[in-house]
């Protein structure tokens, strides 16, 4: 996934940052295991016994050396009133109370880096990853996050598709698609009835070259079923599919893959996500996302979410994806972007969790976090 992976590079422990802009509630400890990391891995959900064996895993660190292209935006400013889940009325993202960065902040009150890391990273809302295939506990782990969110909107990342990351740093997942389908059903059972954003399987569509044509078809069919299952379990869930990023696959090609995976159907999708674990600037991603949506077709109300966790200074000119120097935090997480067809800016990859170069994949690395916070 060196050239193509964009999201799951480092899958650290489930302590990944899960806080929410508006403060937040629960201190569940589901933390993802560090399973070598592909592009992006889940954040903490409900704890599974140990810090490294929990349900929510930190976001993978690999951001795909190959930038995923983000085609020029389609100028359509109109947002159709299709029967998609209504967008949240307030900018109230949930900040999960248990994450690697919060653990570090609590344990290092006298560290001179702590104030900046705390104010610029730990106090922001971030996604909660679920990268460990543990069907017996996944429902309770997801419920621990959604139940504690209260009126705020949690962002959860199911990350257990078989052959994920094409055998890269974040390899792992369910043993087969039948097991994955059952796991997603149990994941969906924990969504509750409130608003929730679901980032469905980063890299599962953009990064699928390692699969045969038959295997890709089967994976896409499974993702389509997953979207329907999630939305049937909670009609207020907003499900987004993997569109890679603006430096990766071209918009038409990515749209074709997304269509095959159910992303154009209102029964399974609310749109697409881009830039997970990558560094491409928000403007380029928004343009690319609109181009993909235009090629995708489907309800006009389909939108996009962009991972802005590390794109403040754009992508490195040399294409480096593993903890590249000189990067910075991007726009703060928000459900109000002011951009046509862009539903939210989210921190999906957890800032400060290494891609595997400045620290072990998926683990919080204070020096890296500090550099991002200063950038």
XYZ file of C-alpha atoms in Angstrom:
375
model
C 0.000 0.000 0.000
C 3.029 2.147 -0.282
C 1.928 3.940 -3.331
C -1.770 3.692 -3.015
C -2.645 3.421 0.581
C -3.870 6.557 2.054
C -5.608 5.863 5.215
C -4.489 3.080 7.305
C -0.817 3.212 7.588
C -0.435 2.927 11.281
C -2.811 0.947 13.336
C -1.805 1.593 16.837
C -3.584 0.841 20.009
C -7.118 1.872 20.378
C -6.227 4.863 22.388
C -6.301 7.032 19.392
C -7.707 10.418 19.926
C -11.421 10.515 20.029
C -12.320 13.770 21.566
C -14.995 16.062 20.398
C -15.009 19.738 19.862
C -17.813 20.336 22.231
C -16.301 18.609 25.159
C -17.408 15.237 25.616
C -18.420 12.551 27.649
C -17.542 9.056 28.234
C -14.291 7.562 29.179
C -14.696 4.210 27.535
C -11.517 2.449 26.979
C -11.921 0.498 23.862
C -8.561 0.936 22.282
C -7.442 -0.564 19.052
C -4.596 -2.984 18.941
C -1.517 -1.959 17.206
C -1.598 -4.214 14.229
C 1.148 -2.894 12.063
C -0.567 -0.075 10.369
C -1.709 0.475 6.897
C -3.195 3.782 6.404
C -5.518 4.431 9.115
C -6.898 2.639 12.050
C -9.750 2.941 14.408
C -9.794 4.894 17.557
C -10.922 3.804 20.938
C -14.385 2.619 21.517
C -15.140 0.406 24.359
C -12.202 -1.110 26.084
C -11.278 -4.631 25.547
C -9.308 -5.699 28.505
C -5.979 -4.137 27.862
C -4.873 -0.867 26.439
C -3.602 -2.569 23.400
C -6.463 -4.975 23.146
C -9.424 -2.793 22.936
C -12.092 -2.169 20.557
C -11.279 1.121 19.101
C -7.967 1.273 17.455
C -5.835 4.244 16.730
C -5.823 5.407 13.233
C -3.452 3.692 10.909
C -0.418 5.571 10.056
C 0.139 4.892 6.469
C -0.985 7.632 4.220
C -0.217 6.181 0.943
C 2.768 7.438 -0.835
C 0.652 7.821 -3.852
C -1.535 10.831 -3.319
C -5.030 10.193 -4.228
C -6.275 12.501 -6.831
C -8.952 14.896 -6.076
C -10.502 16.061 -9.266
C -11.588 19.536 -9.731
C -14.746 20.328 -7.887
C -17.933 20.449 -9.621
C -19.379 23.838 -9.137
C -22.748 22.720 -8.097
C -23.672 24.575 -4.971
C -27.065 23.137 -4.738
C -27.754 20.531 -2.176
C -30.714 18.486 -3.214
C -33.265 17.519 -0.725
C -33.045 13.816 -1.235
C -34.221 11.484 1.493
C -30.788 11.195 3.044
C -30.349 11.515 6.792
C -30.723 15.138 7.737
C -27.421 16.853 8.389
C -26.787 17.651 12.042
C -28.276 20.999 12.914
C -25.491 22.015 15.246
C -21.734 21.849 15.151
C -21.574 19.387 18.028
C -19.069 16.646 17.350
C -18.376 14.212 20.167
C -15.022 14.183 21.921
C -14.312 10.700 23.219
C -12.791 10.762 26.685
C -10.288 7.980 26.176
C -7.421 8.177 23.712
C -3.660 7.872 23.477
C -3.165 11.616 23.349
C -5.362 12.157 26.406
C -3.463 9.438 28.255
C -0.216 11.201 27.443
C -1.548 14.615 28.503
C -2.777 13.239 31.832
C 0.528 11.511 32.527
C 2.789 14.406 31.492
C 1.365 17.542 33.087
C 4.817 19.078 33.545
C 6.062 18.392 30.019
C 6.678 21.731 28.226
C 5.011 20.318 25.093
C 1.832 19.432 26.957
C -0.065 22.768 26.785
C 0.171 23.000 22.986
C -0.575 19.332 22.383
C -3.505 19.481 24.780
C -5.089 22.634 23.385
C -4.507 21.954 19.705
C -4.953 18.167 19.536
C -6.345 16.542 22.682
C -9.188 19.040 23.040
C -10.438 18.453 19.488
C -12.964 15.800 18.415
C -11.592 12.860 16.459
C -12.803 9.567 15.025
C -13.026 6.366 17.022
C -11.620 3.351 15.184
C -12.700 -0.262 15.525
C -9.964 -2.290 13.883
C -9.928 -5.428 15.979
C -11.956 -8.368 14.723
C -13.683 -9.368 17.962
C -17.312 -10.135 17.082
C -18.224 -11.061 20.644
C -17.543 -7.544 21.955
C -17.981 -5.213 18.984
C -21.608 -4.295 19.746
C -20.844 -3.244 23.313
C -17.731 -1.369 22.267
C -19.575 0.651 19.650
C -22.466 1.247 22.031
C -20.052 2.554 24.653
C -19.146 5.360 22.263
C -22.573 6.164 20.844
C -24.326 5.982 24.226
C -21.804 8.312 25.847
C -22.046 10.835 23.016
C -25.393 12.104 24.249
C -26.563 14.924 21.985
C -23.184 15.184 20.312
C -22.280 13.426 17.053
C -19.678 10.649 17.258
C -17.523 9.599 14.300
C -16.846 5.864 14.160
C -14.647 3.874 11.790
C -15.363 0.176 11.147
C -12.078 -1.269 9.891
C -12.179 -5.037 9.584
C -12.656 -5.865 5.899
C -10.742 -9.058 4.949
C -7.361 -8.462 3.271
C -7.394 -4.843 4.385
C -4.406 -2.740 3.397
C -3.436 -5.388 0.847
C -1.217 -7.057 3.437
C 0.537 -3.820 4.396
C 1.221 -2.384 7.833
C -2.458 -2.445 8.775
C -3.155 -5.922 7.534
C -5.740 -7.953 9.368
C -9.502 -7.929 9.564
C -12.191 -10.592 9.435
C -11.240 -14.051 8.139
C -13.652 -13.859 5.203
C -16.546 -11.798 3.850
C -19.225 -13.931 5.478
C -17.586 -13.287 8.855
C -17.268 -9.603 7.974
C -20.965 -9.350 7.098
C -21.826 -10.808 10.500
C -19.351 -8.465 12.235
C -20.879 -5.418 10.541
C -24.312 -6.551 11.688
C -23.051 -6.585 15.260
C -21.290 -3.258 14.749
C -24.555 -1.750 13.496
C -26.383 -3.037 16.560
C -24.277 -0.699 18.687
C -25.055 2.475 16.719
C -28.072 3.422 18.816
C -30.662 5.851 17.462
C -28.845 9.181 17.551
C -26.882 10.956 14.847
C -23.600 9.260 14.061
C -21.085 9.505 11.221
C -19.699 6.197 9.934
C -16.451 6.206 7.932
C -16.781 2.815 6.263
C -13.531 0.906 5.757
C -10.762 3.348 4.766
C -8.754 2.125 1.748
C -11.181 -0.722 1.046
C -12.161 0.703 -2.345
C -9.273 2.927 -3.422
C -6.749 0.286 -2.440
C -7.960 -2.988 -3.906
C -5.409 -3.759 -6.602
C -4.163 -6.756 -4.633
C -7.506 -8.479 -5.193
C -8.561 -10.402 -8.277
C -11.502 -9.075 -10.288
C -13.737 -11.687 -8.661
C -12.517 -10.773 -5.179
C -13.061 -7.062 -5.830
C -16.621 -7.727 -6.975
C -17.268 -9.732 -3.817
C -15.733 -7.024 -1.609
C -17.776 -4.274 -3.223
C -20.958 -6.319 -2.793
C -20.095 -6.802 0.879
C -19.524 -3.056 1.340
C -22.895 -2.335 -0.278
C -24.523 -4.762 2.168
C -22.630 -3.118 5.024
C -23.988 0.321 4.139
C -27.545 -0.982 3.995
C -27.115 -2.794 7.299
C -25.753 0.285 9.055
C -28.491 2.584 7.800
C -31.241 0.061 8.482
C -30.014 -0.277 12.075
C -29.985 3.492 12.597
C -31.690 5.695 9.977
C -29.863 8.702 11.442
C -26.467 7.178 10.727
C -24.584 8.925 7.932
C -22.441 6.419 6.053
C -19.507 7.528 3.886
C -17.482 5.419 1.434
C -13.780 5.424 0.556
C -12.854 7.779 -2.298
C -9.104 7.739 -1.659
C -7.650 11.198 -2.189
C -6.835 13.737 -4.856
C -3.409 12.304 -5.619
C -4.573 8.727 -6.162
C -7.129 7.283 -8.587
C -8.793 9.624 -11.064
C -12.340 10.701 -10.289
C -14.085 8.662 -12.980
C -12.275 5.461 -12.022
C -12.923 5.958 -8.329
C -16.579 6.764 -8.982
C -16.969 3.492 -10.876
C -15.565 1.558 -7.937
C -17.759 3.457 -5.491
C -20.865 2.790 -7.556
C -20.098 -0.926 -7.532
C -19.805 -0.751 -3.737
C -23.206 0.865 -3.242
C -22.052 4.428 -2.642
C -24.560 5.865 -5.106
C -27.561 4.308 -3.362
C -29.520 6.272 -0.785
C -30.273 2.970 0.952
C -26.630 2.463 1.852
C -24.765 5.751 1.486
C -24.632 9.436 2.344
C -21.587 10.035 0.191
C -17.811 9.674 0.264
C -14.747 10.472 2.363
C -11.306 11.562 1.200
C -7.754 12.170 2.424
C -7.761 9.755 5.353
C -4.238 9.609 6.780
C -3.026 11.846 4.001
C -1.933 15.455 3.650
C -3.584 16.955 0.581
C -4.955 20.432 1.039
C -8.629 20.880 1.743
C -9.318 22.884 -1.407
C -7.882 20.176 -3.650
C -9.811 17.497 -1.768
C -13.081 19.389 -1.989
C -12.607 19.837 -5.732
C -11.769 16.171 -6.156
C -14.707 15.064 -4.023
C -17.164 17.108 -6.072
C -15.757 15.642 -9.253
C -16.113 12.104 -7.896
C -19.675 12.823 -6.763
C -20.555 14.200 -10.182
C -19.214 11.066 -11.874
C -20.853 8.834 -9.268
C -24.363 10.014 -9.962
C -27.036 9.048 -7.483
C -29.045 11.411 -5.274
C -27.969 15.021 -5.460
C -27.857 15.089 -1.675
C -24.829 12.828 -1.479
C -21.935 14.724 0.056
C -18.338 14.304 1.159
C -16.272 14.497 4.327
C -12.587 15.394 4.255
C -9.911 14.316 6.715
C -8.168 17.549 7.702
C -6.185 16.169 10.624
C -2.724 16.691 9.081
C -3.183 18.696 5.881
C -2.474 22.209 7.133
C 0.713 22.520 5.059
C -0.304 20.244 2.223
C 1.410 17.063 1.044
C 5.204 16.761 0.836
C 6.556 17.465 -2.642
C 8.470 14.184 -2.644
C 5.364 12.129 -1.945
C 6.606 10.946 1.459
C 3.715 9.486 3.470
C 5.370 8.136 6.624
C 5.405 10.838 9.309
C 6.787 13.442 6.875
C 8.397 16.493 8.417
C 6.973 19.972 8.022
C 3.298 18.997 8.157
C 0.688 20.754 10.287
C -2.828 20.386 11.605
C -5.595 21.308 9.175
C -9.041 22.815 9.725
C -10.623 21.930 13.036
C -13.314 19.255 12.902
C -16.693 20.744 12.037
C -20.066 19.802 10.615
C -20.392 23.206 8.966
C -17.910 23.733 6.161
C -19.703 26.358 4.082
C -18.656 24.421 0.954
C -21.013 22.934 -1.587
C -21.379 19.175 -1.154
C -18.788 19.023 1.608
C -20.625 17.861 4.730
C -17.784 17.986 7.230
C -14.112 18.356 7.988
C -13.149 15.546 10.337
C -10.037 14.331 12.090
C -10.157 10.696 11.054
C -6.466 9.925 11.269
C -5.410 10.794 14.807
C -2.808 13.601 14.825
C 0.311 12.523 16.654
C -0.181 8.806 16.079
C 2.783 7.652 14.046
C 2.697 6.130 10.578
C 5.611 3.974 11.674
C 8.669 6.176 11.137
C 8.779 8.510 14.142
C 7.321 5.864 16.404
C 5.737 2.424 16.310
C 2.818 2.338 13.845
C -0.336 3.706 15.426
C 1.246 4.802 18.680
C 1.091 8.341 20.006
C 4.459 10.058 19.498
C 4.706 13.358 21.418
C 7.518 14.850 19.324
C 5.505 14.252 16.147
C 2.334 15.625 17.745
C 4.199 18.705 18.913
C 5.600 19.343 15.445
C 2.107 19.058 13.936
C 0.647 21.376 16.577
C 3.339 23.992 15.869
C 3.090 23.572 12.095
